[in-house]
C-alpha positions as a printed NumPy array, in Angstrom:
array([[  92.481,   20.1  , -123.056],
       [  93.244,   16.513, -122.257],
       [  91.077,   13.892, -120.613],
       [  92.112,   11.672, -117.723],
       [  92.715,    8.075, -118.648],
       [  90.369,    6.36 , -116.203],
       [  86.8  ,    6.873, -114.976],
       [  86.35 ,    8.964, -111.858],
       [  83.621,    9.331, -109.263],
       [  81.018,   11.777, -110.565],
       [  77.993,   10.714, -108.551],
       [  76.638,    8.633, -111.457],
       [  77.699,    5.222, -112.8  ],
       [  79.918,    4.769, -115.863],
       [  77.726,    4.5  , -118.944],
       [  79.312,    2.857, -122.034],
       [  76.337,    3.944, -124.159],
       [  76.088,    7.577, -123.085],
       [  75.363,   10.055, -125.874],
       [  76.858,   13.51 , -126.386],
       [  74.251,   16.289, -126.172],
       [  75.112,   19.514, -127.983],
       [  73.806,   23.043, -127.936],
       [  75.152,   26.321, -129.25 ],
       [  75.404,   29.363, -127.023],
       [  75.019,   32.337, -129.353],
       [  76.295,   35.092, -127.085],
       [  74.553,   38.391, -126.632],
       [  77.679,   40.407, -125.813],
       [  81.367,   39.749, -125.326],
       [  84.55 ,   39.089, -127.301],
       [  84.006,   35.386, -128.001],
       [  82.466,   35.892, -131.442],
       [  84.89 ,   37.506, -133.904],
       [  82.818,   39.996, -135.901],
       [  85.683,   41.887, -137.56 ],
       [  86.537,   39.352, -140.281],
       [  85.109,   40.018, -143.783],
       [  83.905,   36.399, -144.086],
       [  81.855,   36.608, -140.891],
       [  78.086,   36.784, -141.322],
       [  76.176,   39.756, -139.958],
       [  75.468,   39.303, -136.256],
       [  72.218,   41.27 , -136.345],
       [  70.616,   39.965, -139.547],
       [  67.684,   37.561, -139.24 ],
       [  69.142,   35.653, -142.213],
       [  72.169,   34.75 , -140.069],
       [  70.046,   33.391, -137.244],
       [  67.962,   31.351, -139.677],
       [  71.129,   30.01 , -141.319],
       [  72.65 ,   29.024, -137.951],
       [  69.48 ,   27.411, -136.605],
       [  69.004,   25.338, -139.761],
       [  72.678,   24.347, -139.742],
       [  72.362,   23.106, -136.161],
       [  69.223,   21.213, -137.053],
       [  71.129,   19.507, -139.868],
       [  73.764,   18.63 , -137.268],
       [  71.042,   17.163, -134.982],
       [  71.852,   19.547, -132.126],
       [  69.611,   19.619, -129.084],
       [  69.283,   23.389, -128.785],
       [  70.026,   26.86 , -130.07 ],
       [  70.785,   28.839, -126.934],
       [  70.476,   32.615, -127.257],
       [  72.344,   34.955, -124.938],
       [  70.665,   38.181, -123.889],
       [  71.687,   41.445, -122.265],
       [  69.212,   43.954, -120.905],
       [  71.639,   46.818, -121.436],
       [  74.878,   47.344, -123.315],
       [  77.972,   46.775, -121.214],
       [  80.022,   49.684, -119.912],
       [  83.681,   50.41 , -119.355],
       [  84.42 ,   53.109, -116.796],
       [  80.92 ,   54.585, -117.093],
       [  80.785,   54.65 , -120.907],
       [  79.064,   52.257, -123.295],
       [  81.54 ,   49.578, -124.349],
       [  81.125,   49.933, -128.102],
       [  83.306,   46.94 , -129.015],
       [  80.366,   44.621, -128.297],
       [  77.782,   43.767, -130.934],
       [  74.519,   45.713, -130.556],
       [  71.262,   45.595, -132.491],
       [  70.048,   42.061, -131.724],
       [  66.308,   41.589, -131.074],
       [  64.744,   40.483, -127.805],
       [  65.543,   36.792, -127.286],
       [  61.982,   35.454, -126.963],
       [  60.819,   37.468, -129.988],
       [  63.755,   36.246, -132.027],
       [  63.34 ,   32.59 , -131.042],
       [  59.62 ,   32.738, -131.799],
       [  60.517,   33.815, -135.339],
       [  63.004,   30.931, -135.609],
       [  60.333,   28.469, -134.471],
       [  58.515,   29.121, -137.744],
       [  61.493,   28.207, -139.947],
       [  62.779,   25.154, -138.009],
       [  61.2  ,   21.846, -137.028],
       [  63.198,   20.132, -134.274],
       [  65.909,   22.308, -132.754],
       [  65.278,   23.451, -129.166],
       [  65.016,   27.23 , -128.654],
       [  66.414,   28.522, -125.352],
       [  66.071,   32.147, -124.233],
       [  68.292,   33.713, -121.606],
       [  66.   ,   35.689, -119.284],
       [  66.802,   37.553, -116.103],
       [  65.072,   36.934, -112.763],
       [  66.349,   40.135, -111.176],
       [  64.651,   42.631, -113.486],
       [  61.708,   40.742, -115.001],
       [  58.335,   39.995, -113.36 ],
       [  57.343,   36.34 , -112.787],
       [  53.796,   36.314, -114.192],
       [  54.773,   38.266, -117.303],
       [  57.918,   36.248, -118.057],
       [  56.186,   32.918, -117.349],
       [  53.522,   33.852, -119.913],
       [  56.045,   34.853, -122.593],
       [  58.132,   31.715, -122.086],
       [  55.034,   29.516, -122.14 ],
       [  54.031,   31.23 , -125.385],
       [  57.407,   30.41 , -126.972],
       [  57.1  ,   26.811, -125.774],
       [  53.533,   26.443, -127.074],
       [  54.147,   28.11 , -130.453],
       [  57.273,   26.002, -131.07 ],
       [  55.504,   22.73 , -130.33 ],
       [  57.363,   22.072, -127.073],
       [  60.826,   23.245, -128.048],
       [  61.147,   26.177, -125.643],
       [  63.689,   26.596, -122.881],
       [  64.62 ,   29.236, -120.308],
       [  68.202,   29.996, -119.3  ],
       [  67.747,   31.409, -115.785],
       [  70.219,   34.16 , -114.93 ],
       [  70.619,   36.804, -112.235],
       [  72.202,   40.244, -112.455],
       [  73.68 ,   42.667, -109.982],
       [  75.8  ,   44.873, -112.234],
       [  75.234,   48.585, -112.008],
       [  74.623,   49.426, -115.662],
       [  71.791,   46.896, -116.028],
       [  70.089,   48.144, -112.875],
       [  70.162,   51.69 , -114.194],
       [  67.708,   50.686, -116.936],
       [  64.978,   49.754, -114.447],
       [  62.789,   51.587, -112.001],
       [  64.415,   49.972, -108.967],
       [  67.95 ,   50.473, -110.272],
       [  70.449,   48.162, -108.621],
       [  67.972,   47.443, -105.865],
       [  68.819,   43.819, -105.126],
       [  71.777,   43.027, -102.897],
       [  74.267,   40.603, -104.467],
       [  73.791,   37.98 , -101.773],
       [  69.997,   37.916, -102.305],
       [  69.934,   37.473, -106.093],
       [  69.555,   33.679, -105.924],
       [  66.971,   33.998, -103.167],
       [  64.829,   36.046, -105.548],
       [  65.653,   33.713, -108.449],
       [  64.435,   30.704, -106.465],
       [  61.162,   32.401, -105.536],
       [  60.767,   33.643, -109.116],
       [  61.236,   30.161, -110.628],
       [  58.874,   28.599, -108.082],
       [  56.196,   31.148, -109.022],
       [  56.704,   30.498, -112.754],
       [  56.495,   26.733, -112.278],
       [  53.324,   27.125, -110.221],
       [  51.751,   29.144, -113.029],
       [  52.723,   26.543, -115.641],
       [  51.298,   23.773, -113.467],
       [  48.042,   25.628, -112.775],
       [  46.245,   24.393, -115.912],
       [  44.898,   20.87 , -115.698],
       [  45.221,   18.872, -118.915],
       [  41.489,   18.771, -119.637],
       [  40.813,   22.321, -118.486],
       [  39.292,   23.621, -121.727],
       [  35.752,   22.51 , -122.505],
       [  35.438,   20.229, -125.515],
       [  31.72 ,   20.84 , -126.073],
       [  30.203,   24.011, -127.455],
       [  27.279,   23.416, -125.1  ],
       [  29.438,   23.9  , -121.998],
       [  28.468,   26.782, -119.717],
       [  32.089,   27.942, -119.483],
       [  35.045,   27.697, -121.88 ],
       [  37.043,   26.09 , -119.042],
       [  35.9  ,   23.602, -116.455],
       [  35.38 ,   25.425, -113.122],
       [  38.405,   24.943, -110.877],
       [  40.58 ,   23.498, -113.663],
       [  42.756,   26.635, -113.786],
       [  44.058,   27.675, -110.384],
       [  45.108,   31.123, -109.209],
       [  48.707,   31.495, -108.037],
       [  49.621,   33.818, -105.184],
       [  52.951,   34.866, -103.703],
       [  53.583,   37.56 , -101.094],
       [  57.197,   38.068,  -99.971],
       [  59.513,   41.051, -100.056],
       [  61.082,   39.662, -103.257],
       [  58.149,   38.19 , -105.219],
       [  54.584,   39.444, -104.964],
       [  51.81 ,   38.424, -107.324],
       [  48.262,   37.167, -107.696],
       [  47.849,   35.772, -111.171],
       [  46.113,   33.22 , -113.345],
       [  47.976,   31.638, -116.265],
       [  46.579,   32.459, -119.69 ],
       [  48.571,   29.911, -121.729],
       [  48.134,   26.111, -121.586],
       [  50.979,   23.601, -121.435],
       [  52.949,   22.605, -124.534],
       [  53.701,   19.056, -125.664],
       [  56.625,   18.879, -123.246],
       [  54.67 ,   20.149, -120.241],
       [  56.629,   23.333, -119.593],
       [  59.792,   25.05 , -120.868],
       [  63.04 ,   23.212, -120.12 ],
       [  64.872,   25.083, -117.365],
       [  68.546,   25.876, -117.907],
       [  70.6  ,   27.45 , -115.139],
       [  73.888,   29.292, -115.555],
       [  75.868,   29.925, -112.38 ],
       [  78.698,   28.287, -110.481],
       [  78.417,   29.863, -107.028],
       [  76.939,   27.987, -104.098],
       [  73.653,   29.785, -104.623],
       [  73.66 ,   28.958, -108.315],
       [  74.367,   25.271, -107.708],
       [  71.601,   25.076, -105.132],
       [  69.11 ,   26.697, -107.507],
       [  70.132,   24.182, -110.186],
       [  69.767,   21.225, -107.82 ],
       [  66.284,   22.325, -106.803],
       [  64.811,   23.4  , -110.124],
       [  67.001,   23.108, -113.24 ],
       [  66.726,   20.522, -115.999],
       [  70.054,   21.527, -117.55 ],
       [  73.105,   23.284, -116.106],
       [  75.233,   25.528, -118.3  ],
       [  78.449,   25.331, -116.261],
       [  81.937,   26.781, -116.593],
       [  83.73 ,   23.53 , -115.754],
       [  85.194,   22.052, -118.91 ],
       [  88.584,   20.794, -117.698],
       [  88.073,   17.137, -116.895],
       [  89.049,   17.094, -113.212],
       [  87.006,   20.22 , -112.505],
       [  84.078,   18.749, -114.414],
       [  84.256,   15.57 , -112.32 ],
       [  84.292,   17.538, -109.054],
       [  81.436,   19.767, -110.222],
       [  79.302,   16.795, -111.304],
       [  79.862,   15.009, -107.992],
       [  78.92 ,   18.121, -105.998],
       [  75.838,   18.851, -108.081],
       [  74.56 ,   15.27 , -107.98 ],
       [  75.029,   15.164, -104.204],
       [  72.832,   18.267, -104.021],
       [  70.277,   16.603, -106.307],
       [  70.074,   13.641, -103.934],
       [  69.416,   15.962, -100.982],
       [  66.434,   17.337, -102.916],
       [  65.144,   13.871, -103.771],
       [  66.164,   14.03 , -107.43 ],
       [  67.955,   11.347, -109.458],
       [  71.242,   11.969, -111.34 ],
       [  69.415,   11.611, -114.656],
       [  66.928,   14.363, -113.848],
       [  69.569,   16.97 , -114.747],
       [  71.896,   17.385, -117.73 ],
       [  75.299,   19.068, -117.331],
       [  76.398,   20.987, -120.439],
       [  79.476,   23.141, -119.797],
       [  80.228,   25.981, -122.143],
       [  83.173,   25.497, -124.486],
       [  84.583,   26.572, -127.8  ],
       [  85.884,   24.118, -130.38 ],
       [  88.861,   24.803, -132.632],
       [  89.481,   22.115, -135.231],
       [  92.41 ,   21.445, -137.534],
       [  93.406,   18.704, -139.945],
       [  96.467,   18.147, -137.753],
       [  97.105,   18.92 , -134.055],
       [  99.643,   21.566, -135.077],
       [  97.175,   23.304, -137.365],
       [  94.549,   23.312, -134.607],
       [  96.992,   24.856, -132.116],
       [  97.996,   27.554, -134.593],
       [  94.35 ,   28.336, -135.259],
       [  93.662,   28.532, -131.505],
       [  96.404,   31.152, -131.096],
       [  94.944,   33.134, -133.993],
       [  91.467,   33.017, -132.427],
       [  92.793,   34.19 , -129.051],
       [  94.658,   37.089, -130.664],
       [  91.587,   38.109, -132.67 ],
       [  89.383,   38.   , -129.585],
       [  91.758,   40.355, -127.773],
       [  92.095,   43.087, -130.358],
       [  94.207,   46.205, -129.693],
       [  91.152,   48.295, -128.635],
       [  90.023,   45.503, -126.273],
       [  93.523,   45.375, -124.78 ],
       [  93.346,   49.094, -123.975],
       [  89.861,   48.702, -122.451],
       [  91.096,   45.759, -120.341],
       [  93.901,   47.854, -118.806],
       [  91.604,   50.861, -118.288],
       [  89.651,   48.844, -115.733],
       [  92.818,   48.332, -113.69 ],
       [  94.319,   51.781, -114.141],
       [  90.891,   53.386, -113.552],
       [  91.642,   56.095, -116.089],
       [  91.319,   56.846, -119.804],
       [  94.18 ,   55.15 , -121.65 ],
       [  92.944,   55.812, -125.187],
       [  95.974,   58.016, -125.91 ],
       [  98.325,   55.068, -125.437],
       [  99.478,   52.985, -128.389],
       [  98.305,   49.372, -127.881],
       [ 101.459,   48.269, -129.712],
       [ 103.624,   50.361, -127.411],
       [ 104.791,   49.896, -123.795],
       [ 102.542,   49.748, -120.746],
       [ 101.217,   53.055, -119.374],
       [ 103.888,   55.047, -117.525],
       [ 101.369,   56.527, -115.077],
       [ 100.438,   55.078, -111.724],
       [  97.048,   53.329, -111.464],
       [  94.352,   54.446, -109.074],
       [  94.435,   52.647, -105.736],
       [  90.759,   51.626, -105.664],
       [  90.076,   47.946, -106.301],
       [  87.871,   46.938, -109.21 ],
       [  84.166,   47.443, -108.565],
       [  82.578,   44.019, -109.265],
       [  79.293,   45.679, -110.207],
       [  80.953,   47.452, -113.136],
       [  82.575,   44.605, -115.028],
       [  82.825,   40.938, -115.907],
       [  86.445,   40.239, -114.985],
       [  86.843,   36.939, -113.064],
       [  86.656,   37.22 , -109.277],
       [  90.272,   36.13 , -108.794],
       [  91.43 ,   39.139, -110.85 ],
       [  89.329,   41.772, -109.083],
       [  91.414,   42.21 , -105.935],
       [  95.088,   42.88 , -105.267],
       [  95.334,   44.886, -108.466],
       [  98.429,   46.909, -107.52 ],
       [ 100.452,   43.751, -106.951],
       [  99.006,   42.31 , -110.15 ],
       [ 100.008,   45.38 , -112.173],
       [ 103.506,   45.233, -110.677],
       [ 103.867,   41.647, -111.878],
       [ 102.587,   42.634, -115.331],
       [ 105.195,   45.397, -115.531],
       [ 107.964,   42.972, -114.591],
       [ 106.784,   40.507, -117.248],
       [ 106.478,   43.203, -119.915],
       [ 109.949,   44.549, -119.138],
       [ 111.555,   41.108, -119.084],
       [ 110.078,   40.052, -122.434],
       [ 109.678,   43.479, -124.082],
       [ 105.909,   43.062, -124.428],
       [ 103.574,   45.722, -125.777],
       [ 100.176,   46.424, -124.228],
       [  98.326,   44.092, -126.591],
       [ 100.97 ,   41.369, -126.271],
       [ 100.806,   41.507, -122.478],
       [  96.996,   41.45 , -122.342],
       [  96.893,   38.488, -124.707],
       [  99.267,   36.747, -122.308],
       [  97.506,   37.533, -119.009],
       [  93.801,   37.83 , -119.89 ],
       [  91.713,   34.731, -119.153],
       [  91.422,   32.406, -122.135],
       [  88.062,   31.131, -123.245],
       [  87.576,   27.422, -122.621],
       [  88.492,   25.563, -125.796],
       [  88.814,   22.042, -127.106],
       [  91.653,   22.168, -129.614],
       [  92.618,   19.329, -131.94 ],
       [  91.562,   17.176, -134.858],
       [  87.945,   15.984, -135.112],
       [  89.08 ,   12.482, -134.129],
       [  90.969,   13.715, -131.053],
       [  88.079,   15.811, -129.764],
       [  85.549,   13.053, -130.447],
       [  87.612,   10.61 , -128.339],
       [  87.877,   13.197, -125.578],
       [  84.162,   13.976, -125.535],
       [  83.183,   10.315, -125.482],
       [  85.386,    9.882, -122.418],
       [  83.747,   12.885, -120.733],
       [  80.171,   11.704, -121.249],
       [  80.689,    8.015, -120.565],
       [  82.433,    8.684, -117.274],
       [  79.514,   11.077, -116.574],
       [  81.715,   14.101, -116.013],
       [  79.323,   15.947, -118.342],
       [  76.351,   15.111, -120.546],
       [  77.535,   17.195, -123.47 ],
       [  78.607,   20.738, -124.309],
       [  77.117,   24.134, -125.044],
       [  79.376,   25.495, -127.758],
       [  80.308,   29.155, -128.095],
       [  81.275,   29.726, -131.747],
       [  84.135,   32.062, -132.621],
       [  83.343,   32.508, -136.329],
       [  79.802,   32.522, -137.715],
       [  79.008,   30.299, -139.522],
       [  82.314,   28.61 , -140.439],
       [  83.304,   27.318, -136.973],
       [  79.876,   25.686, -136.626],
       [  80.013,   24.232, -140.133],
       [  83.29 ,   22.543, -139.174],
       [  81.661,   20.945, -136.127],
       [  78.599,   19.743, -138.058],
       [  80.551,   18.442, -141.049],
       [  83.699,   17.099, -139.368],
       [  83.204,   16.472, -135.634],
       [  79.626,   15.165, -135.584],
       [  80.44 ,   12.303, -138.021],
       [  83.32 ,   11.238, -135.771],
       [  80.976,   11.105, -132.756],
       [  78.465,    9.104, -134.788],
       [  81.155,    6.6  , -135.793],
       [  81.812,    6.017, -132.088],
       [  78.123,    5.427, -131.391],
       [  78.028,    8.498, -129.143],
       [  75.732,   10.782, -131.144],
       [  72.303,   10.416, -132.683],
       [  71.914,    9.792, -136.395],
       [  68.369,   11.202, -136.432],
       [  66.059,   13.037, -134.048],
       [  63.928,   10.543, -132.136],
       [  61.465,   13.056, -130.694],
       [  60.001,   16.448, -131.439],
       [  60.456,   18.323, -128.142],
       [  63.525,   19.724, -126.436],
       [  62.824,   17.547, -123.402],
       [  62.892,   14.463, -125.637],
       [  66.14 ,   15.537, -127.304],
       [  67.777,   15.805, -123.874],
       [  66.245,   12.492, -122.687],
       [  64.801,   14.242, -119.644],
       [  61.972,   12.813, -117.537],
       [  58.447,   14.228, -117.636],
       [  58.378,   17.239, -115.316],
       [  56.837,   16.977, -111.894],
       [  56.75 ,   20.802, -111.919]])
């Protein structure tokens, strides 16, 4: 990636003193994390999570951001067994990490489609309280078929209504968190009630998407309520972020796209009466460092090839051919059979929208490319599959690039997806962070104790 040379309009003024905020997105599923190398730590061992969280705390990161899946992914109706399985529930896991860390924020990905507002609000408030105000909630929606099959309602929510439910869900959770007044609990043992009458309000909702009558059972933490992260780039996702989020986990890391996204999001904030500094933009990205630019580029190619292993290449094509291709050699030519004519079902996979339609024409182009360059299945898939967003270069190069991003207000920092645990994160902490500090763009010590303070966010108005 390369940065533009001059500031652009992002809906916020140029800030020569802006600081880079960093989190780590530890994915729940997916090919980003390379688990097949012998030097990679176990992805299901509590010792690994403790090691990573403490490493990030040493690197003065804002947050450890835990991905979560409510069901293992599928490929053509079968469990996709190339993904890591065996990780604990996110809130349970982060609560355990709260006991062995002191400052790092702890963010749990939790789904609004298949959870219940009063129950999830209580569990998130518990994480926030037990961690001393370090809790966060990454708000996500789901409409894929395999997740729905794990729940009583199945895939009951129409795709176009998922953000409508998410908005009502978040509003109910915020109302519950705001329902305790600060001096609600009696301070005298002579009081007639443990809480002052009327100091804890009931919360009611009655729509076709959210229905509850509840009273919160957990008081506010030091930071008021969990910090709200929102991951989604559709119009509905951006509107939810503009109304309720404290932090956006976006997909826009290329500079020009980041500028356009920031301008759009901050215009939405203004329409909801919010200031540009009431929301932090942290796009997801991977970082691949080298002592020289050439070494970094070579390492990036190695990472991409490892992430698209031969079995993953076969699984990728199976979605397009709509048939079992396990008998084909991934190092051999493309399948000689004709694919099914049905387009990809978006509820059954995570392939980008632009690659879900027109598959017959797409496959024809792949065949032409493979024939012209004598590419095997795995070579072709490595060429055509979407690449994960990466910053590639020396620590000095990436530090200069990031400073440009944050000071022109294209982003406020990055949520890093590591490719090797723990070595890729050790490189960032030991090599990239010092370069940011030299440029005056990264803290040299934590100045607060809560996640909200780390992110320099205003006190919530609920």
